[in-house]
Every structure is written in structure tokens, then in C-alpha cells.
Amino acid sequence: MKTTSTARVAGSRTARLTSAALVAGLTLAGLAACTGGDTDDKVASPEEYTTREVSDGKTTFVVVDNPGDAPTLSYGADGSITLLSEEVDGKKVAFKDMNGNGELDVWEDWRKSPQERAEALAEDLTMEQIAGLMLFSAHEMAPADGLTDAQKEYLRESHVRAVLNAGPNDVEAQVTWANAMQSYVESLATDDEPYIPVNFSSDPRSTAGSGGYNAEGDDISRWPSNLGLASTFDVATMEQFAAMSSAEYRAIGITTALGPQIDLATEPRWLRVDGTYGEDAELGTELTKAYVEGLQGSTGVDGWGPESVNTMIKHWPGDGPGESGRESHTDPGKYAVYPGGNFEAHLKPFLGSLDSAAVMTSYSIALDGNGEPLLGERVGTAYNTAKMDLLRKDNGYEGVVVTDWGVTRDPDPKMGRAKPWGGENLTVDERHYAILKTGHDMFGGNNEVAPLLAAHEMWQKDYEADVNDVDADTRFRESGKRILQLAFQPGIYENPYLDLDESRKIVASEDKVKAGYEAQLHSAVLLKNDGSTIAASDAASWKDKTVYIPRWDETTRNGDYKEGPGLSLEAAEQFFGKVVTDEAVEDAEGKVTSYTAPDLTDVDVVLVGMTSPQNGSTHSGPGKDQATGSWYPLSLQYRPYTADGEHVRKVSISGDVLPDGTRENRAYFGNTSQVSNEAALDAFERAVAAVEASGRDIPVVTVLKANNPTVPTEFESRSDAILVGFGISDEALIEVALGLSEPQGRLPIAFPASMDAVEKQLEDVAGDTEPYVDSAGNTYEFGFGLNFTGPITD
């Protein structure tokens, strides 16, 4: 495991100014003459580098094992890269001659700092290459398909080198695809266009309870979601997660993490609460710092090393206070509002971790409580110079700044993935230019270099007209120098290839899987425990018991139909002698029309698995009915909620400025919610009714899989116990529900007393939501949680 000592942390902050090899302790005494072409496979002493060929079954490459602390090198077996060597303190160490000139250039010298190397190489790159560096690819979903013609085209024609890997955690597919891509870009290098390796990135892929490439499984170690990590209130757990996940990321080729997401969850309805560290700025700042330092660190190295991953904190300057919880991926949520004047609090997690290699900016347009622009113009962050000056000038950030995905695309009337908020009236080329003017370096989700080259021309034209202070080449090289550090810092110029056998040993290794599962257990939050329903027990005591787990169905806003038990029956079978569920009647289309509870004569416990009320996904445009054009409330209760209380706004804070100068009203007063999983509450009520009909005293444990806070009124009083998990597996939830592991988690965000309390609170203010008080007198506020003996107090 990586160390987390003060010395290691301090080293990580200064690594950009110091060679990774020097930090590791390599003492270098003067330069000897460079010699090229030394690729002998002879057996050498520990004082001399050795070479060996490695294959993943599709790509063959050479691995160079340097003596001492000098870095491992790799390059394509059939490529043009050769080696240079030097005698250093009696040891013969190797460097890669990546431009074939027979000399050790600054950017080829791994003893130099990433900053020095990047500055030197940026001067040699063509404008087309630098423009390509400024692109961040769209999502690549299928590594198992191998290197495709489309990928070759954007690597070759648009010079893209930042590739977003959104594929499953299949180690063989990941490794062979990454190696093939690295081999291909190596082959594209010429005398005129120096070599640039691929920097693979990824959104979070280690969450136990999410979908997509975060689906449940054992293909990578599985941990709680960000909100679940926050519920541990434990920096050591975060440090362990960062250390282990970064090793796994590097083993499948990922060198940049698109995260952590550190927006403050001050608005409980916001659709991305689960990706945050909760509502508290101090906790968020502490956990962010631990994650960034852990991910960018490396085992046994003070600073950047072979397990280091660039972090990209997001979304500057905080995207959590979307009005009424609407989310900025689509037009209904493009405004963040600050009615409480609490903007500064949302900056704290960012300002506490500005040693992060990169920052991703938010989509949203920030407005004050009167609906006026909070900073600068009425535009999203990509186009907002004032927000960027706050980052760059006021706080001195020198890392890479990346737009979120799709901000340069044309708006889609069907609410697709284009988010050019504030730049809708510009052309695609003009959007690129406008974003360059703010100080951004990279464009998320863009595989095409042409618009960026057009922006280069616009910049140069304005420079010649004395509008811009520097010429276009200088501006582009400024970004190029920053972006190249994302490749030099983790060492992929030295060692871009992956050894498949080694990767298989690292990813989902026993120690990592065990640690992730333990973190899941520790993150579970026990909110209610009437009469010690959940008490310490042993696994053997449940092996002859029967559990009833109800089923329910859901049709999402995207039209997807889902049906099944609220908790995995397979997971339950690991603990119980017998597992029973409802009988279902289906129609001709396979959709359930009714459920019947089983006979509970022999049932010992009821586990009702529920997800928190679902208002839609980030891309489904929740908050606005596209058929009618009317606005409706997002809700944290299951049954329909009609927003007609005294605290519901009749005039929204946000809204587009209309052609006549008036402002659009996005208020939803009098309208009703559209929660898609109301049937989860039906399942709970069916279970309670079945218990009552049995005449037996069967405990009912509500197991809530939460991605948002939930108003507990509809189920709390009839639940004997309530257990909450944030992004953890059903197995972990069941283990805690049975008392096999003592609950340790606490709420990282309060659970509201009612929807009226939600309407009354202000989107940008933490801790102002009236919390729920249960039938036992417990208050579900930030930091609350129970263990076997009562409220957790430390």
C-alpha cells in the first residue's frame, strides 16, 4: 500500500518541480557521452540495464529494466525508437531516443522535471499537434473491439491523445486495446511531428452499486460511491481507496481520473449528490485533499511514480446548487443559483486541492438570489472569464483546465448532449475561440481538430488587430506545455505499455477486493433500530432462517423497464437457508401487472430493498415535461408530490432572458412530481401488510440504496430498522442488516423532514434543511448514525 505519511504528501505537492527519479533518490553525477542503439538482450549485472520482449498476444513491445531507482522503459518492438545510455555512478542506465536524432534531448531525459520536459517538447510540436493535445475524446465504450478505424482516424488526422475510456473493467480487453493504441501513435511519429503517447482517462469505475462499467462484479475492487466514502467520515479509508484504485487504474492503462467530483451537495434534490462528498465544506475539503494526494502519489515514492494518476477535480467553481435540484447536463438545469449568498463555501474543496493536475469546469450559469449573473456574464463556466480569472489569477492555478463534455456542440432541441450554455448563438468555431479566451486548455468530448484550428486563425487575426496580447502560436503552446505534463508526470513517455500478466495480478487482487468490501461495510448508515432489531450475530445463526425480499418494477424517464427483487436473491442466498419473494403476473409485453406476497409462516425476517426516489438521469431532462412544456418539482418522496405549499416559489430565480427583455419563469407551483420508482413503496407496503396478515412478529428492515436524501415519512414508522447504503453492494447491505458487521457510517447529508422543508431550504446553503425526527426521537441530521449501542458520538 502507498504510504500516507506527511513526507510523502509533501513530496507530491512539489513533484512537478522535481524529477521523479531524483525524488526517488537517484543520484546522478555528470553526463557521459550518449550512445545509441544499445538493445542487447544479453544477461547483464544489476549495474546495467537489461531488455526483454513482452507480448499481450496482439502487441509485442520491449521492456527495459533499468538498475536502481531509474524508471522502467518500454517501446514497440517493431518501431523506430532506440535506446541511449549513460554511465551514472557506475551504473549503465537507459533513455529512449524518441526522435531518432541520437541525442538525449531535454524532453527525453527522465531526470528532468515534468515541467522542464513539457516546456522543451512544446516548442518542437506543430500547431496541429498542439491543437490535437487540446482535444479530449468522446466516450470510448468498447475496448474489446480493439483499435478501430475511427479511433485511428482521430489519432492520426486530429492528433487526439487524450482518450476517454468508458469501457468495462475487462483486464485483457483494456490492456490489449491500450497497447494497440500506444503502438499506433508511436508509429505516427516523424521527424517533423514528435512522438506523443496516449493519455487514457476514466470517470469513476470502482463503485460497488452503480451501473455501466461500475456494475456489480469482481473485475476490479469495489468501493462505496463518493457519498458512501464520505459516510465513513474516515480519511484513512479515503487514502487506502486512492492508493489501491490508482494502482488498478494504471494496470489497465488509465493515467488521468476525471474526478473527484467535489461539488457541495447543498441542494438535496440535485441529481448528482451521490457523486459528491456530501454537504459539508470541511469534510469535503479534507476528503478531496486525501484523494488527490493519494491518487497522484505512488508506492515507495515521494511524488509521481508508476502508480500515480493525474486527478481532475470537478466542477469548478461548484455545480451543486442547481435551482430546485435540476441538473446542468440539460437545458432545464443550466442555472446554478445562490439565494443564500454562499458562493465562497462552494470554493473550499477546490482551493484545498489546487495541487490537482487538472480541473474540470462546470456547465452551469451562476446567478445570485435576484436572478442576475453572479460572476461576469450570463454564460456557463466554459465561456465565463470571471470564473476562470478567479481560478487562474486570484488563486494562481497553473494546471490544466478542461471543459466538461459537449460545451461546443450545437444545441439539441431533443435535449441531447450539447451544453453550450450562454454560447448558443455562436458557431462551433466561435465557441472554441470564446473558450480559449477564458483560459481553458482542453475541450471535453471533441474528436475534431478543425474547429480548434479555425479558432487559432481567429485568435491570430485579433492579435494582429491588437485585440489579443499574445499571438496564436504562443497561446496554443501555453496550453500545450500544461497538457504535456499530464503525460510526463505519471511517466507514460517512459513506460506506456502494459504487461498483461502483471495487470491481472494487480486488478481485483485479493487485498484490494477485501479492502473495498470492508469500506462498503463501514460506510453503511443505520438510521433506526427499534428494539435492537439489528444486533450483533454470527453467520451460522442465519443459515437455517428464511427471508422475504419483495419485488417491484419501474419504468424510467428514458423508457427503460426494470423489474426484480429489491435486493439480490443470489446475495441473500449466501446468508439464509431459504429466500422467498413475490409471485408476479405479467402482461403480453412482459410487464408486471400485479404481485402477490408469499406465505410468511416460516419467514424470519423481511428485507425490503428500495432505491431513493428517482426523478430521472442527468441526460433525461428532469424538471420539465417535454410533452407539455410545463415545469414540475423533483421530489424526495415516493408518492406524487404537488408543490403548492407556502415555500414553493411562484417565480423562479433562474430563467432565460426572452427576446422582449423579460425573463422566463421556470417555477412549478401547483404541479406534481414524476418519480419513476413509486412501486418501491408499494413493495414496502405489501410486505408490511403481509406481516400484519400473518399475525406473527416478523421484523421489517428497510434497506435503502440511496443516491439522494429521502424523506422517510412514508416508511419510517412501520419499519423496525432502516439501513442506508450509498453505492454499496447488496451483499454488504445484507451483512450489516443481519448484524454480522457493526454499522459505522454516518449521514454525509441530512434527510429532510418533509418536502415543505426541502422547498424552504436554499440551494447554496448547507445545513439549512429541517431534518427528519423519527419515532424514537432520533434526528436524521448531518453526522447522524447508529451502531449496536446507539448514536455514534465520535
PDB file of C-alpha atoms in Angstrom, residues 4 8-9 224-243 245 259-264 273-296 311 313 348-350 352-353 355-356 523 746-749 782:
ATOM      1  CA  THR A   4       0.343   8.326   3.631  1.00  0.00           C
ATOM      2  CA  ARG A   8       5.005  11.550   1.077  1.00  0.00           C
ATOM      3  CA  VAL A   9       2.209  14.105   0.975  1.00  0.00           C
ATOM      4  CA  PRO A 224     -18.656   2.829  -1.838  1.00  0.00           C
ATOM      5  CA  SER A 225     -19.659   5.773  -4.005  1.00  0.00           C
ATOM      6  CA  ASN A 226     -18.164   9.156  -3.152  1.00  0.00           C
ATOM      7  CA  LEU A 227     -21.122   9.795  -0.871  1.00  0.00           C
ATOM      8  CA  GLY A 228     -20.505   6.405   0.743  1.00  0.00           C
ATOM      9  CA  LEU A 229     -16.830   7.185   1.267  1.00  0.00           C
ATOM     10  CA  ALA A 230     -17.947  10.423   2.902  1.00  0.00           C
ATOM     11  CA  SER A 231     -20.300   8.479   5.194  1.00  0.00           C
ATOM     12  CA  THR A 232     -17.269   6.723   6.714  1.00  0.00           C
ATOM     13  CA  PHE A 233     -16.012  10.127   7.948  1.00  0.00           C
ATOM     14  CA  ASP A 234     -12.599   8.461   7.721  1.00  0.00           C
ATOM     15  CA  VAL A 235      -9.623   9.964   5.895  1.00  0.00           C
ATOM     16  CA  ALA A 236      -7.663   6.716   6.255  1.00  0.00           C
ATOM     17  CA  THR A 237     -10.302   4.858   4.248  1.00  0.00           C
ATOM     18  CA  MET A 238     -10.073   7.515   1.538  1.00  0.00           C
ATOM     19  CA  GLU A 239      -6.283   7.244   1.482  1.00  0.00           C
ATOM     20  CA  GLN A 240      -6.499   3.472   1.125  1.00  0.00           C
ATOM     21  CA  PHE A 241      -9.071   3.776  -1.651  1.00  0.00           C
ATOM     22  CA  ALA A 242      -6.926   6.278  -3.532  1.00  0.00           C
ATOM     23  CA  ALA A 243      -3.795   4.150  -3.229  1.00  0.00           C
ATOM     24  CA  SER A 245      -7.616   2.337  -7.100  1.00  0.00           C
ATOM     25  CA  GLY A 259     -12.541  13.257 -10.696  1.00  0.00           C
ATOM     26  CA  PRO A 260     -13.046  13.501  -7.870  1.00  0.00           C
ATOM     27  CA  GLN A 261     -16.376  15.286  -8.116  1.00  0.00           C
ATOM     28  CA  ILE A 262     -16.205  17.733  -5.233  1.00  0.00           C
ATOM     29  CA  ASP A 263     -19.283  19.893  -5.725  1.00  0.00           C
ATOM     30  CA  LEU A 264     -21.014  20.540  -2.399  1.00  0.00           C
ATOM     31  CA  VAL A 273     -25.494  14.198  -4.960  1.00  0.00           C
ATOM     32  CA  ASP A 274     -24.221  10.594  -4.973  1.00  0.00           C
ATOM     33  CA  GLY A 275     -21.034  11.680  -6.755  1.00  0.00           C
ATOM     34  CA  THR A 276     -20.139  14.224  -4.069  1.00  0.00           C
ATOM     35  CA  TYR A 277     -18.655  14.067  -0.589  1.00  0.00           C
ATOM     36  CA  GLY A 278     -21.850  15.464   0.876  1.00  0.00           C
ATOM     37  CA  GLU A 279     -22.990  18.863   2.035  1.00  0.00           C
ATOM     38  CA  ASP A 280     -20.249  19.863   4.465  1.00  0.00           C
ATOM     39  CA  ALA A 281     -17.402  22.004   3.092  1.00  0.00           C
ATOM     40  CA  GLU A 282     -14.904  20.967   5.772  1.00  0.00           C
ATOM     41  CA  LEU A 283     -15.462  17.239   5.282  1.00  0.00           C
ATOM     42  CA  GLY A 284     -15.404  17.656   1.511  1.00  0.00           C
ATOM     43  CA  THR A 285     -12.148  19.585   1.639  1.00  0.00           C
ATOM     44  CA  GLU A 286     -10.458  17.008   3.861  1.00  0.00           C
ATOM     45  CA  LEU A 287     -11.526  14.033   1.749  1.00  0.00           C
ATOM     46  CA  THR A 288     -10.644  15.769  -1.511  1.00  0.00           C
ATOM     47  CA  LYS A 289      -7.165  16.501  -0.268  1.00  0.00           C
ATOM     48  CA  ALA A 290      -6.630  12.885   0.771  1.00  0.00           C
ATOM     49  CA  TYR A 291      -7.893  11.551  -2.554  1.00  0.00           C
ATOM     50  CA  VAL A 292      -5.832  13.891  -4.725  1.00  0.00           C
ATOM     51  CA  GLU A 293      -2.631  13.282  -2.808  1.00  0.00           C
ATOM     52  CA  GLY A 294      -3.234   9.535  -2.714  1.00  0.00           C
ATOM     53  CA  LEU A 295      -4.054   9.143  -6.382  1.00  0.00           C
ATOM     54  CA  GLN A 296      -1.169  11.303  -7.547  1.00  0.00           C
ATOM     55  CA  THR A 311      -6.581  13.881 -10.832  1.00  0.00           C
ATOM     56  CA  ILE A 313     -11.178  17.952  -9.580  1.00  0.00           C
ATOM     57  CA  LYS A 348     -13.358  25.499  -0.362  1.00  0.00           C
ATOM     58  CA  PRO A 349     -12.870  21.899  -1.558  1.00  0.00           C
ATOM     59  CA  PHE A 350     -11.285  23.218  -4.766  1.00  0.00           C
ATOM     60  CA  GLY A 352      -7.859  22.971  -0.667  1.00  0.00           C
ATOM     61  CA  SER A 353      -6.534  20.779  -3.515  1.00  0.00           C
ATOM     62  CA  ASP A 355      -2.166  20.641  -6.499  1.00  0.00           C
ATOM     63  CA  SER A 356      -4.569  18.546  -8.570  1.00  0.00           C
ATOM     64  CA  SER A 523     -19.972   3.106   5.110  1.00  0.00           C
ATOM     65  CA  ARG A 746     -22.974   8.488   9.442  1.00  0.00           C
ATOM     66  CA  LEU A 747     -25.066  10.696   7.212  1.00  0.00           C
ATOM     67  CA  PRO A 748     -22.946  12.958   4.976  1.00  0.00           C
ATOM     68  CA  ILE A 749     -26.110  14.920   4.189  1.00  0.00           C
ATOM     69  CA  PHE A 782     -25.601  15.587   9.057  1.00  0.00           C
TER      70      PHE A 782
END
